[in-house]
Amino acid sequence: MPPGLKDVAARAGVSIKTVSNVVNGYVHVAPATRARVQAAIEALGYVPNLAARQLRSGRSGVIALAVPELQSPYFAEIAGLIVQAAERRSWTVLIDQTDGHAERERNLVAGLRRHAIDGLIFSPLALAGEELAPPAGTPMVLLGERVWHGPADHVAIDNTSAAADATRHLTSLGRRRIAAIGVQDKPSAVTAHQRLAGYRAALAEAGLAADPALEMPADGFHRADGAAAMARLLDAARPPDAVFCFNDLLALGALRTLLSRGVAVPGDVAVIGFDDIEDGRFSTPTLSTIAPDAPRIAQLAVDLLAERLGDGPAASGAPRELRVDHRLVIRESTAG
Amino acid sequence: MPPGLKDVAARAGVSIKTVSNVVNGYVHVAPATRARVQAAIEALGYVPNLAARQLRSGRSGVIALAVPELQSPYFAEIAGLIVQAAERRSWTVLIDQTDGHAERERNLVAGLRRHAIDGLIFSPLALAGEELAPPAGTPMVLLGERVWHGPADHVAIDNTSAAADATRHLTSLGRRRIAAIGVQDKPSAVTAHQRLAGYRAALAEAGLAADPALEMPADGFHRADGAAAMARLLDAARPPDAVFCFNDLLALGALRTLLSRGVAVPGDVAVIGFDDIEDGRFSTPTLSTIAPDAPRIAQLAVDLLAERLGDGPAASGAPRELRVDHRLVIRESTAG
């Protein structure tokens, strides 16, 4: 007979309920206990009976992930990591690209039931607050900085302090005319607002006055936007000696403009981005950046959804806000 | 009363059936007729009643797209284009990343019905031939070079001749030691086999002997693989004067190795990739490449699926093979 929950519990020296909690992926199990249970699972070769579990639970084993744009390497990477984290639970992930359209985000949230989808991990761009509430009984986890105190569990980094860290790195190098690329006016551009706030805070901290001429708008967060904004900065009366770009794509576009005009990076202009996408690890010069802990974001999103989908105490608690770490990654574009 | 099919037909001077064919997106309508119908639709402000149509047809308005890897910018771009093409038909696209695992590809094909998904656009990596046959009544369109004469409609470029075009560009520049990066032995690596065949054919055409030392294997088609392969080529007794990389990611990795070692591109080594991803348009130097007509691939895939989903004559015909164009894009990495 194949080993069961009872055998795992006996070997790990815990209750059957604890083994069940680990198998179902509830995050409130202590790390040491979880490790012991996992060791016992591996030693015994225990395989949870997923088909039976799904039948019992009425779940389909399929979740949805909605992101604004898969052509953004950051979202593609997060999607890949979520697919991997979900696979460890034998879940299939269906991904919806919303392009940030309010109507499509709304349809998505409303239409899950029909497609036998158990739950949703959602990085909204257009909707906020109560608009995001899914139909009763459809678990949802929100990603990104747009929604605090929303209707569902939420995972994000501290965007403002991450932007301040990027800018502080530039001031610490003695740069004094530090530009920002990616400023957006519209109220829904929460990411851009927070990164601008962090930039300004770090400048103030270093005793540098904010200069509106150095705060460059960008329609989107793509390479072409960064290239165009950098060209405008170089054409201005007093070009910058450093640039904080609100994401890596903007920074890679800015790099292209700088290098094609013969401006030395970082000699004349230091450049830092945000996201730590793979492109910036292979560009010449390689790109300094802020790295959100993307694997942790993906794992937490899947774990939180698993809790909501389970029958444990966490299935129906109040929405939780989880903050994920980020770190400064110094590469050739600021420290050549 | 809002305008109906009849009003559009009268204005365009065609039958109601023709208007219906255009609205349902069948590809066999002559372009001029289609344009006339679309002009009438716009002039009258005709809106097809989708909800009613879906109810009548038993369709959910949701299709699935399965790709091996969203972190590959080429697949992310194709996915974005398919989402856009589908949106013009008010379809939602749910995307599944298979990581090229046979088991997941099999589950996917088998599981569509359960999730009320009307049809599938599928770029398989592990499955081939009859293994790909979906359950009866689930329309499917296949993408990519792995499947010819398979069980479903199929859209692809001519991979071998595209690889020959890339290599021929290098021989035409007078390069004589032309390496290939991306060689893979395993039988399922059809893309790599075809690109190698095209490379060898173009060398032979130019009177150049194939040199096994210049045919560099790569475990995957990622930047790190390209960087490592290029390092091995540079460390060899007789380094190449040009490299054809089997995709742009490999080429961007190779570029990084060349530039970080002070090798001039294209002066000492010319580099060409394949895919025309956005990264290569903003790298320094910008990357020469082969551009498949990706918007056309996406549009055809959606159009073919629409035909299969419709009630027109094409809904049940034999599988079709559609060839899409590619073109050579010359940028700084070969023509500095």
XYZ file of C-alpha atoms in Angstrom:
672
model
C 0.000 0.000 0.000
C 1.426 3.445 -0.815
C 2.262 5.639 2.184
C -0.540 7.898 3.434
C -0.879 11.068 5.484
C -0.686 8.970 8.665
C 2.699 7.512 7.735
C 4.110 10.936 6.943
C 2.749 12.320 10.235
C 4.301 9.472 12.237
C 7.688 9.873 10.600
C 7.727 13.671 11.006
C 6.388 13.487 14.554
C 3.485 15.843 13.857
C -0.288 15.544 13.647
C -2.094 14.417 10.499
C -3.678 17.872 10.371
C -0.209 19.456 10.184
C 0.791 17.193 7.301
C -2.435 18.127 5.560
C -1.681 21.805 6.128
C 1.741 21.392 4.515
C 0.383 19.366 1.588
C -2.282 21.989 0.998
C 0.340 24.689 1.230
C -0.990 26.823 4.060
C 1.612 29.474 4.865
C 0.990 29.510 8.612
C 2.971 26.313 9.239
C 6.291 27.084 10.985
C 9.232 26.755 8.556
C 11.013 24.135 10.681
C 7.853 21.988 10.908
C 7.248 22.370 7.191
C 10.821 21.240 6.464
C 10.384 18.178 8.699
C 7.144 17.203 6.991
C 8.656 17.717 3.563
C 11.634 15.547 4.470
C 9.244 12.798 5.610
C 7.212 13.145 2.383
C 10.355 12.712 0.330
C 11.750 9.857 2.415
C 8.485 7.905 2.119
C 7.741 8.854 -1.462
C 4.276 10.085 -0.422
C 2.173 11.362 -3.347
C -0.999 13.312 -2.523
C -3.943 11.943 -4.455
C -4.743 15.030 -6.457
C -7.626 13.676 -8.480
C -9.389 12.523 -5.312
C -8.632 15.810 -3.632
C -10.064 17.770 -6.548
C -13.177 15.650 -6.639
C -13.703 16.118 -2.915
C -13.076 19.850 -3.049
C -15.040 20.607 -6.200
C -11.936 22.346 -7.548
C -10.772 22.154 -11.163
C -7.074 22.586 -10.437
C -6.952 25.555 -12.801
C -6.282 29.140 -11.748
C -6.134 32.311 -13.814
C -3.411 34.927 -13.845
C -4.196 38.353 -15.289
C -1.403 40.754 -16.194
C -1.498 43.991 -18.190
C 1.104 43.028 -20.762
C 3.092 39.898 -21.498
C 5.473 41.731 -23.797
C 6.828 43.484 -20.744
C 9.648 41.150 -19.668
C 8.881 41.837 -16.016
C 5.327 40.511 -16.320
C 6.481 37.621 -18.523
C 8.980 36.665 -15.836
C 6.404 36.893 -13.038
C 4.028 34.805 -15.155
C 6.689 32.150 -15.707
C 7.472 32.017 -11.987
C 3.788 31.739 -11.055
C 3.311 28.916 -13.562
C 6.238 27.116 -11.920
C 5.010 27.719 -8.372
C 1.532 26.545 -9.377
C 2.944 23.445 -11.018
C 4.428 22.377 -7.704
C 0.791 22.117 -6.564
C -0.211 20.430 -9.844
C -2.249 23.478 -10.788
C -2.602 24.692 -14.342
C -2.434 28.467 -14.870
C -4.361 30.183 -17.620
C -3.059 33.670 -18.283
C -5.097 36.623 -19.459
C -3.466 39.721 -20.890
C -5.759 42.650 -20.116
C -3.726 45.425 -21.776
C -4.848 47.382 -18.724
C -8.338 47.939 -20.186
C -10.928 48.520 -17.463
C -13.620 46.667 -19.394
C -11.494 43.567 -19.859
C -10.361 43.619 -16.253
C -14.023 43.795 -15.202
C -15.105 40.955 -17.493
C -12.280 38.843 -16.240
C -13.175 39.221 -12.589
C -16.838 38.531 -13.356
C -16.308 35.562 -15.678
C -14.189 33.135 -13.668
C -16.951 30.824 -12.491
C -18.114 30.005 -15.954
C -14.744 28.612 -16.929
C -14.378 26.374 -13.891
C -11.440 28.417 -12.677
C -10.701 28.071 -8.978
C -9.134 31.435 -8.316
C -7.349 34.453 -9.731
C -3.970 36.131 -9.329
C -4.434 39.608 -10.694
C -2.106 42.516 -11.432
C -4.632 45.269 -12.198
C -3.809 48.434 -14.085
C -7.186 50.096 -14.578
C -9.367 48.968 -11.686
C -8.904 49.830 -8.031
C -10.583 49.423 -4.654
C -13.989 47.809 -4.464
C -14.246 47.612 -8.247
C -11.857 44.720 -7.903
C -14.080 42.615 -5.688
C -14.614 39.219 -7.338
C -17.934 37.362 -7.177
C -18.473 35.813 -3.739
C -16.564 32.600 -3.307
C -13.921 33.260 -5.982
C -10.580 33.629 -4.215
C -8.271 36.310 -5.549
C -4.754 37.559 -4.835
C -3.705 40.999 -6.057
C -0.182 41.904 -7.206
C 1.487 45.284 -7.520
C 1.320 48.652 -5.900
C -2.037 49.843 -7.167
C -4.169 48.397 -4.430
C -3.695 48.810 -0.730
C -6.511 47.966 1.634
C -8.406 46.428 -1.276
C -10.906 43.584 -1.162
C -8.383 40.731 -1.399
C -4.968 39.454 -0.348
C -2.216 41.600 -1.769
C 1.518 41.100 -2.480
C 3.839 43.995 -3.408
C 7.219 45.580 -2.817
C 7.655 49.005 -1.208
C 7.791 50.893 -4.457
C 8.543 54.354 -3.090
C 11.438 53.281 -0.924
C 12.829 51.133 -3.771
C 12.833 54.222 -6.026
C 14.561 56.186 -3.274
C 17.220 53.432 -3.044
C 17.891 53.695 -6.786
C 18.228 57.478 -6.623
C 20.317 57.379 -3.450
C 22.774 55.109 -5.267
C 23.243 57.870 -7.858
C 23.667 60.636 -5.259
C 26.179 58.435 -3.401
C 28.300 58.394 -6.573
C 28.517 62.204 -6.403
C 26.065 62.791 -9.258
C 24.280 66.132 -8.931
C 22.030 66.528 -11.987
C 19.949 63.410 -11.687
C 17.061 63.028 -14.120
C 14.006 60.782 -13.809
C 12.419 59.122 -16.863
C 8.894 57.725 -16.673
C 6.846 60.522 -15.077
C 3.103 60.154 -15.742
C 0.358 62.598 -14.811
C -2.805 60.529 -14.982
C -4.183 59.614 -11.558
C -4.200 55.875 -12.351
C -0.421 55.832 -12.945
C 0.265 54.816 -9.364
C 3.587 53.123 -10.156
C 4.965 56.271 -11.794
C 3.722 58.487 -8.942
C 5.337 56.338 -6.295
C 8.648 56.107 -8.135
C 8.674 59.886 -8.614
C 7.984 60.387 -4.906
C 10.889 58.101 -3.986
C 13.187 59.914 -6.432
C 12.282 63.315 -5.007
C 12.703 62.109 -1.433
C 16.228 60.840 -2.129
C 17.196 64.082 -3.869
C 15.940 66.117 -0.906
C 17.850 63.855 1.464
C 21.060 64.643 -0.473
C 20.322 68.376 -0.396
C 19.575 68.504 -4.127
C 16.726 70.683 -5.364
C 14.118 69.010 -7.581
C 14.366 70.431 -11.124
C 11.191 70.063 -13.234
C 13.347 70.067 -16.376
C 14.876 66.786 -15.216
C 11.545 65.022 -14.596
C 10.836 63.492 -17.983
C 7.392 62.188 -18.885
C 6.905 58.922 -20.803
C 3.674 57.735 -22.405
C 4.527 54.126 -21.753
C 7.247 52.151 -20.019
C 8.868 50.774 -23.180
C 12.301 51.056 -24.776
C 11.142 53.573 -27.383
C 9.780 55.881 -24.658
C 13.112 55.775 -22.822
C 15.095 56.422 -25.996
C 12.954 59.476 -26.865
C 13.041 60.916 -23.333
C 16.821 60.541 -23.175
C 17.171 62.366 -26.507
C 15.160 65.288 -25.100
C 17.361 65.378 -21.994
C 20.573 65.425 -24.083
C 19.189 68.206 -26.276
C 18.390 70.406 -23.270
C 20.562 73.311 -22.158
C 21.915 71.439 -19.149
C 21.974 67.654 -19.677
C 21.986 65.369 -16.629
C 24.942 63.415 -15.231
C 22.725 60.519 -14.151
C 19.269 59.084 -14.900
C 16.892 57.006 -12.829
C 14.512 55.239 -15.223
C 11.254 53.961 -13.744
C 11.799 50.546 -15.327
C 14.545 48.615 -17.111
C 12.939 48.919 -20.550
C 13.038 52.718 -20.296
C 16.679 52.440 -19.156
C 17.634 50.161 -22.076
C 16.085 52.690 -24.466
C 17.946 55.536 -22.748
C 21.206 53.535 -22.981
C 20.710 53.112 -26.709
C 20.331 56.896 -27.196
C 23.366 57.664 -25.036
C 25.648 55.152 -26.762
C 24.521 56.008 -30.277
C 25.400 59.653 -29.550
C 28.804 58.747 -28.162
C 27.999 59.688 -24.552
C 30.039 57.562 -22.122
C 28.061 55.438 -19.647
C 28.624 55.736 -16.745
C 31.507 58.228 -17.331
C 29.297 61.082 -18.533
C 25.886 59.780 -17.551
C 25.162 56.980 -15.067
C 21.961 54.989 -15.680
C 19.870 52.891 -13.319
C 16.613 51.064 -14.046
C 14.030 49.078 -12.094
C 12.828 45.424 -12.336
C 16.062 43.462 -12.960
C 14.878 41.882 -16.192
C 17.292 39.523 -17.931
C 17.962 41.969 -20.771
C 19.864 44.272 -18.423
C 22.206 41.479 -17.343
C 23.453 41.045 -20.929
C 23.385 44.601 -22.270
C 26.646 46.500 -22.794
C 27.122 48.150 -20.363
C 25.166 45.870 -18.042
C 22.365 47.715 -16.284
C 22.207 48.680 -12.615
C 18.708 48.221 -11.268
C 16.338 47.511 -8.415
C 15.515 43.800 -8.161
C 12.138 42.988 -6.614
C 12.181 39.493 -5.124
C 10.113 38.117 -8.016
C 10.355 34.418 -7.054
C 9.040 35.348 -3.611
C 6.181 37.394 -5.105
C 5.160 34.427 -7.269
C 5.448 31.908 -4.442
C 3.474 34.063 -1.993
C 0.748 34.724 -4.545
C 0.281 31.002 -5.138
C 0.534 30.171 -1.408
C -2.045 32.791 -0.451
C -4.412 31.550 -3.115
C -3.921 27.986 -1.885
C -4.880 29.095 1.626
C -8.031 30.757 0.351
C -8.853 27.655 -1.651
C -8.270 25.364 1.297
C -10.535 24.573 4.175
C -8.119 25.842 6.811
C -8.737 28.790 9.136
C -7.141 31.171 6.611
C -9.728 30.451 3.930
C -12.076 33.161 5.065
C -10.025 35.646 7.092
C -9.688 39.377 6.402
C -7.565 40.424 3.377
C -3.839 40.454 4.116
C -1.111 42.760 2.844
C 2.285 41.136 2.292
C 5.372 43.210 1.596
C 8.171 41.630 -0.447
C 11.824 42.699 -0.332
C 13.806 44.390 -3.067
C 17.517 45.003 -3.459
C 19.855 47.361 -5.295
C 21.911 45.618 -8.017
C 24.991 47.590 -9.063
C 26.308 46.847 -12.550
C 28.413 48.597 -15.206
C 25.935 51.369 -16.077
C 26.616 53.112 -12.764
C 29.896 51.532 -11.646
C 31.795 50.838 -14.865
C -33.721 50.247 -34.482
C -30.007 49.582 -34.768
C -28.746 48.536 -38.219
C -28.720 44.810 -38.948
C -26.977 42.410 -41.312
C -29.536 43.287 -44.002
C -28.706 47.008 -43.887
C -24.974 46.290 -44.151
C -25.568 43.912 -47.087
C -27.683 46.496 -48.936
C -25.135 49.241 -48.470
C -22.181 47.049 -49.503
C -24.100 45.547 -52.412
C -23.475 41.962 -51.292
C -25.562 39.115 -49.919
C -26.416 38.765 -46.246
C -24.433 35.548 -46.241
C -21.327 37.468 -47.358
C -21.753 40.001 -44.561
C -22.140 37.136 -42.145
C -18.957 35.555 -43.520
C -17.048 38.785 -42.934
C -18.467 39.305 -39.446
C -17.562 35.730 -38.560
C -14.129 36.277 -40.000
C -13.958 33.541 -42.633
C -10.763 34.003 -44.613
C -12.162 32.939 -47.963
C -13.922 36.279 -48.582
C -12.143 38.250 -51.337
C -10.158 41.181 -49.866
C -12.017 43.786 -51.927
C -15.403 42.426 -50.856
C -14.275 42.268 -47.250
C -13.134 45.908 -47.429
C -16.487 46.972 -48.879
C -18.408 45.167 -46.156
C -16.189 46.605 -43.454
C -16.692 50.120 -44.829
C -20.482 49.588 -44.723
C -20.235 48.236 -41.162
C -18.357 51.333 -40.074
C -20.570 53.771 -41.956
C -23.717 52.302 -40.390
C -22.224 51.707 -36.968
C -23.335 48.063 -37.129
C -22.482 46.088 -33.988
C -22.830 42.299 -34.127
C -24.835 41.060 -31.193
C -22.163 38.938 -29.620
C -24.073 37.719 -26.624
C -26.891 36.517 -28.849
C -24.422 34.983 -31.252
C -22.654 33.155 -28.438
C -25.897 31.872 -27.026
C -26.987 30.631 -30.439
C -23.641 29.036 -31.202
C -23.030 27.523 -27.788
C -19.645 29.246 -27.766
C -18.090 30.867 -24.730
C -16.055 33.464 -26.614
C -12.888 32.226 -24.917
C -9.995 30.516 -26.682
C -6.768 29.126 -25.297
C -3.250 29.784 -26.519
C -0.484 27.417 -25.469
C 3.161 28.382 -25.865
C 6.301 26.763 -24.469
C 7.665 29.812 -22.694
C 6.414 33.328 -22.101
C 9.821 34.546 -20.959
C 10.986 34.123 -24.515
C 10.250 37.560 -26.011
C 9.295 35.963 -29.321
C 6.490 33.938 -27.736
C 5.461 36.891 -25.565
C 5.157 39.009 -28.693
C 3.162 36.362 -30.578
C 0.909 36.021 -27.527
C 0.337 39.785 -27.399
C -0.507 39.874 -31.109
C -2.915 36.948 -30.815
C -4.654 38.617 -27.865
C -5.079 41.731 -30.007
C -6.321 39.829 -33.071
C -8.753 37.901 -30.872
C -9.981 41.087 -29.256
C -11.096 42.373 -32.641
C -13.528 39.421 -32.551
C -14.385 40.117 -28.904
C -12.726 36.875 -27.895
C -10.846 36.453 -24.674
C -7.591 34.487 -24.828
C -6.376 32.394 -21.927
C -2.716 31.518 -22.261
C -1.056 28.374 -20.988
C 2.702 28.095 -20.662
C 3.618 24.441 -21.143
C 7.394 24.724 -20.637
C 7.442 22.207 -23.485
C 6.533 19.325 -21.133
C 4.825 16.502 -22.997
C 2.549 15.723 -20.052
C 1.309 19.294 -19.779
C 0.821 19.586 -23.523
C -1.246 16.385 -23.416
C -3.375 17.541 -20.471
C -3.977 20.815 -22.182
C -5.262 19.297 -25.399
C -7.473 16.903 -23.436
C -8.858 19.429 -20.959
C -10.313 22.187 -23.110
C -13.943 21.138 -22.977
C -14.133 21.235 -19.253
C -13.206 24.886 -19.156
C -15.741 25.997 -21.752
C -12.948 26.961 -24.124
C -13.985 27.159 -27.769
C -10.684 26.343 -29.411
C -6.920 26.262 -29.091
C -3.965 27.927 -30.769
C -1.002 25.759 -29.907
C 2.745 26.050 -30.391
C 3.867 22.564 -29.347
C 7.391 21.686 -28.315
C 7.132 18.102 -27.090
C 4.218 16.555 -28.969
C 4.037 15.833 -32.680
C 1.813 14.174 -35.267
C -1.321 12.393 -34.152
C -0.439 12.910 -30.496
C -1.606 16.448 -31.095
C -5.125 15.517 -32.131
C -7.610 17.350 -29.887
C -10.863 15.743 -28.715
C -13.433 15.642 -31.508
C -15.133 18.957 -32.002
C -12.432 21.114 -30.420
C -10.949 23.276 -33.171
C -7.205 23.765 -33.047
C -4.586 25.749 -34.983
C -0.926 24.797 -34.715
C 1.953 27.264 -34.848
C 5.624 26.686 -35.616
C 7.747 24.338 -37.622
C 7.352 21.177 -35.584
C 4.246 19.891 -37.269
C 3.702 19.402 -40.941
C 0.840 17.269 -42.160
C -0.487 17.114 -38.611
C -4.098 16.755 -37.513
C -4.999 20.465 -37.620
C -4.555 23.757 -39.453
C -0.980 24.955 -39.297
C 0.761 28.323 -39.673
C 4.563 28.654 -39.975
C 7.409 30.354 -41.801
C 9.877 28.451 -43.982
C 12.444 27.975 -41.281
C 15.184 26.353 -43.335
C 15.164 28.943 -46.069
C 15.042 31.745 -43.496
C 18.184 30.323 -41.858
C 19.819 30.119 -45.273
C 18.940 33.796 -45.869
C 20.629 34.792 -42.605
C 23.771 32.824 -43.457
C 23.817 34.037 -47.058
C 23.838 37.620 -45.743
C 27.073 36.797 -43.880
C 28.716 35.112 -46.891
C 27.702 38.082 -49.052
C 29.727 40.327 -46.718
C 32.796 38.249 -47.553
C 32.902 36.413 -44.218
C 34.541 33.007 -44.512
C 34.609 31.473 -41.032
C 30.948 31.582 -40.155
C 29.895 29.878 -36.935
C 26.418 28.696 -35.953
C 25.194 28.890 -32.328
C 22.188 26.860 -31.221
C 22.869 23.350 -32.536
C 20.836 20.687 -30.710
C 21.094 16.922 -31.145
C 17.835 15.628 -29.696
C 15.348 14.494 -32.343
C 12.603 16.777 -31.001
C 14.699 19.942 -31.584
C 13.170 20.501 -34.995
C 13.777 24.259 -34.991
C 17.492 23.782 -34.379
C 17.751 21.039 -37.011
C 16.068 23.161 -39.661
C 18.177 26.233 -38.903
C 21.343 24.136 -39.041
C 20.249 22.694 -42.397
C 19.659 26.207 -43.787
C 23.042 27.367 -42.475
C 24.860 24.431 -44.080
C 23.033 24.892 -47.369
C 24.057 28.555 -47.599
C 27.681 27.724 -46.761
C 27.759 25.065 -49.489
C 26.210 27.512 -51.934
C 29.089 29.926 -51.213
C 31.661 27.164 -51.665
C 32.513 27.101 -47.948
C 33.170 23.746 -46.270
C 31.165 23.005 -43.137
C 33.485 22.947 -40.118
C 32.181 20.965 -37.114
C 34.276 23.181 -34.822
C 32.091 26.117 -35.861
C 28.756 24.386 -35.140
C 28.211 25.258 -31.508
C 25.645 23.409 -29.403
C 23.384 25.244 -26.939
C 21.268 23.599 -24.242
C 18.607 26.270 -24.533
C 17.899 29.317 -26.680
C 18.606 31.918 -23.980
C 21.102 34.750 -23.587
C 23.302 32.785 -21.188
C 23.604 29.918 -23.693
C 24.688 32.340 -26.418
C 27.215 34.056 -24.151
C 28.797 30.716 -23.166
C 28.926 29.382 -26.735
C 30.544 32.584 -27.984
C 33.193 32.356 -25.263
C 34.050 28.819 -26.420
C 34.327 30.027 -30.024
C 36.663 32.872 -29.046
C 38.838 30.528 -27.007
C 39.252 28.124 -29.940
C 42.379 27.966 -32.111
C 40.676 29.683 -35.055
C 37.830 32.007 -33.968
C 35.079 32.850 -36.466
C 34.638 36.122 -38.365
C 30.840 35.860 -38.238
C 28.139 34.067 -36.257
C 24.603 33.052 -37.137
C 22.689 32.549 -33.878
C 19.519 30.459 -34.078
C 17.558 33.130 -32.212
C 17.990 36.729 -31.063
C 18.434 35.822 -27.401
C 21.453 33.663 -28.270
C 22.766 36.547 -30.408
C 22.343 39.093 -27.590
C 24.271 36.770 -25.281
C 26.991 36.334 -27.933
C 27.174 40.129 -28.374
C 27.725 40.571 -24.662
C 30.690 38.140 -24.688
C 32.222 39.782 -27.766
C 31.933 43.330 -26.434
C 33.092 42.506 -22.925
C 36.243 40.973 -24.461
C 36.877 43.980 -26.648
C 36.087 42.227 -29.950
C 34.712 44.703 -32.511
C 31.226 43.966 -33.896
C 30.875 43.784 -36.865
C 34.528 44.701 -37.572
C 36.054 41.496 -36.218
C 32.932 39.361 -35.889
C 29.568 39.998 -37.572
C 26.496 38.720 -35.689
C 23.012 37.887 -36.928
C 20.075 36.476 -34.972
C 16.564 35.248 -35.706
C 13.091 36.450 -34.515
C 13.403 40.270 -34.615
C 12.517 40.757 -30.971
C 12.415 44.333 -29.693
C 15.578 43.896 -27.615
C 17.691 43.702 -30.772
C 16.353 47.026 -32.050
C 17.740 48.848 -28.994
C 20.966 46.941 -28.284
C 24.339 48.518 -29.090
C 25.141 47.563 -31.779
C 21.595 46.948 -32.992
C 21.074 43.362 -34.090
C 20.650 42.089 -37.647
C 18.049 39.365 -37.769
C 15.382 37.403 -39.613
C 11.905 38.863 -39.018
C 9.046 36.397 -39.314
C 5.831 38.217 -40.175
C 4.534 37.835 -36.609
C 1.410 40.018 -36.996
C 0.408 37.855 -39.974
C 1.030 34.633 -38.034
C -1.210 35.896 -35.229
C -3.932 37.129 -37.559
C -3.982 33.903 -39.605
C -4.093 31.751 -36.496
C -7.128 33.634 -35.193
C -8.799 33.721 -38.627
C -8.334 29.980 -39.173
C -9.730 29.244 -35.748
C -12.706 31.496 -36.479
C -13.391 29.531 -39.647
C -13.301 26.255 -37.759
C -15.601 27.729 -35.121
C -18.036 29.061 -37.679
C -20.716 27.297 -39.598
C -19.208 28.062 -43.011
C -17.890 25.475 -45.462
C -14.399 25.742 -43.967
C -15.520 24.527 -40.553
C -14.936 20.896 -41.350
C -12.484 20.765 -44.286
C -9.130 18.984 -44.302
C -6.279 20.535 -42.300
C -4.523 23.346 -44.128
C -0.868 24.420 -44.152
C -0.264 28.163 -44.398
C 3.203 29.532 -45.024
C 4.025 33.023 -43.701
C 6.752 35.296 -45.061
C 9.954 36.330 -43.357
C 12.491 39.005 -44.236
C 16.133 39.798 -43.593
C 16.648 42.882 -41.388
C 20.142 44.366 -41.648
C 21.304 46.414 -38.649
C 24.594 47.493 -37.087
C 25.784 44.050 -35.943
C 26.531 43.051 -39.547
C 26.629 46.388 -41.351
C 28.096 48.837 -38.832
